[in-house]
Coordinates of C-alpha atoms in Angstrom, one line a residue:
M94 CA 10.0 -42.6 -0.3
S95 CA 6.3 -41.9 -1.2
T96 CA 5.2 -38.9 -3.2
F97 CA 3.5 -37.6 0.0
D98 CA 6.7 -38.0 2.0
A99 CA 8.8 -36.3 -0.7
A100 CA 6.3 -33.4 -1.0
L101 CA 6.3 -32.9 2.8
A102 CA 10.1 -32.8 2.9
A103 CA 10.0 -30.1 0.2
I104 CA 7.2 -27.9 1.7
K105 CA 8.0 -25.3 4.3
F106 CA 4.9 -24.9 6.4
N107 CA 4.6 -21.7 8.4
E108 CA 4.4 -21.5 12.2
D109 CA 0.7 -22.5 12.1
G110 CA 1.6 -25.6 10.0
L111 CA 0.1 -24.1 6.9
V112 CA 1.3 -23.3 3.4
P113 CA -0.5 -21.0 0.9
A114 CA -2.0 -22.8 -2.1
I115 CA -3.0 -21.1 -5.3
A116 CA -5.5 -22.9 -7.4
Q117 CA -5.2 -22.5 -11.2
Q118 CA -7.3 -24.0 -14.0
H119 CA -4.9 -26.4 -15.6
D120 CA -5.8 -25.8 -19.2
S121 CA -6.6 -22.1 -19.4
G122 CA -4.1 -20.8 -16.7
E123 CA -6.9 -18.9 -15.0
V124 CA -6.1 -18.2 -11.4
L125 CA -9.2 -19.3 -9.4
M126 CA -8.4 -18.8 -5.7
M127 CA -5.9 -18.9 -2.9
A128 CA -6.4 -21.1 0.2
W129 CA -4.3 -22.8 2.9
M130 CA -3.2 -26.4 3.2
N131 CA -1.7 -28.3 6.1
A132 CA 0.1 -31.6 5.8
E133 CA -3.2 -33.6 6.1
A134 CA -4.8 -31.6 3.3
V135 CA -1.7 -32.2 1.1
R136 CA -1.9 -35.9 1.8
E137 CA -5.6 -36.2 1.1
T138 CA -5.3 -34.2 -2.1
L139 CA -2.5 -36.4 -3.4
E140 CA -4.2 -39.6 -2.3
T141 CA -7.7 -38.9 -3.6
G142 CA -7.1 -36.5 -6.5
H143 CA -9.7 -34.2 -5.1
V144 CA -8.4 -30.9 -3.7
C145 CA -8.6 -30.5 0.0
Y146 CA -7.7 -27.4 2.0
W147 CA -7.4 -26.3 5.6
S148 CA -10.2 -23.9 6.7
R149 CA -8.8 -21.4 9.2
S150 CA -12.2 -20.2 10.1
R151 CA -13.6 -23.7 10.7
Q152 CA -10.3 -25.1 12.0
G153 CA -10.8 -28.2 9.9
L154 CA -10.3 -29.8 6.5
W155 CA -12.3 -28.2 3.7
R156 CA -12.9 -30.5 0.8
K157 CA -13.5 -28.1 -2.1
G158 CA -17.1 -28.6 -3.4
E159 CA -18.3 -30.7 -0.4
T160 CA -21.3 -28.4 0.1
S161 CA -21.6 -26.6 -3.3
G162 CA -20.7 -29.5 -5.6
Q163 CA -18.1 -27.2 -7.3
Q164 CA -15.2 -29.7 -6.9
Q165 CA -11.6 -29.3 -7.9
R166 CA -9.9 -32.4 -9.4
L167 CA -6.1 -32.3 -9.0
K168 CA -4.1 -32.3 -12.2
E169 CA -0.7 -31.3 -10.7
L170 CA 0.7 -30.0 -7.4
L171 CA 3.7 -27.8 -7.8
I172 CA 6.0 -26.5 -5.0
D173 CA 7.7 -23.2 -5.6
C174 CA 11.5 -22.7 -5.4
D175 CA 11.5 -21.7 -1.8
G176 CA 9.1 -24.5 -0.8
D177 CA 6.7 -22.0 0.9
T178 CA 3.9 -21.7 -1.7
L179 CA 2.0 -24.4 -3.7
L180 CA 0.5 -24.1 -7.1
V181 CA -2.4 -26.5 -7.4
K182 CA -3.4 -27.1 -11.1
V183 CA -7.0 -28.2 -11.1
D184 CA -9.9 -29.1 -13.2
Q185 CA -12.6 -26.9 -11.6
D186 CA -16.3 -27.8 -11.8
G187 CA -18.3 -24.6 -12.2
V188 CA -17.3 -21.7 -10.0
A189 CA -14.5 -21.5 -7.5
C190 CA -15.6 -18.6 -5.4
H191 CA -18.3 -18.7 -2.7
T192 CA -19.7 -15.5 -4.2
G193 CA -20.8 -17.5 -7.3
R194 CA -18.1 -16.2 -9.5
R195 CA -15.6 -18.4 -11.5
T196 CA -12.7 -16.8 -9.7
C197 CA -12.1 -15.2 -6.3
F198 CA -10.1 -12.5 -8.1
Y199 CA -12.9 -10.4 -9.5
T200 CA -12.1 -6.9 -8.2
A201 CA -9.6 -4.8 -10.2
A202 CA -7.9 -1.6 -9.2
R203 CA -8.3 0.6 -12.3
G204 CA -7.3 4.2 -12.1
D205 CA -9.0 5.7 -9.0
D206 CA -11.7 3.0 -8.9
L207 CA -12.3 -0.6 -7.9
V208 CA -14.1 -2.4 -10.7
E209 CA -15.8 -5.8 -10.6
V210 CA -14.5 -7.7 -13.7
E211 CA -16.2 -11.0 -13.1
Q212 CA -20.0 -11.4 -12.9
V213 CA -21.8 -13.7 -10.6
R214 CA -22.5 -16.9 -12.5
I215 CA -24.5 -18.8 -9.8
D216 CA -26.5 -17.3 -7.0
P217 CA -24.7 -18.3 -3.8
K218 CA -28.1 -19.3 -2.3
E219 CA -28.2 -21.9 -5.0
L220 CA -24.7 -23.1 -4.3
Y221 CA -25.2 -23.6 -0.6
K222 CA -28.9 -24.7 -0.3

């Protein structure tokens, strides 16, 4: 059985054929983003070593960094105990968020306020020229 076949057998995709995938920087543990994968995205990620997701808005494969250059190289793909969530350990080039921040998790609930805890590193206009 191939790695892909074994992974597919272990993953419980939802009714839309998707599974949530959390991207984490492999060496620092920093949580970068959450996206969705379908079976084809899992296959491409495992085969190429470059992380591929499923874009629900575009209804197609989304190869991370294809327009911005901010690619994610796969270090390890982990399946949780229930098989219904993936942890994708990556080596992230630059920023992970379309807002130009390193992480998509940049708003913190602190007391009675929401506080931005991550500054924009690259103007999104530069990322998506």
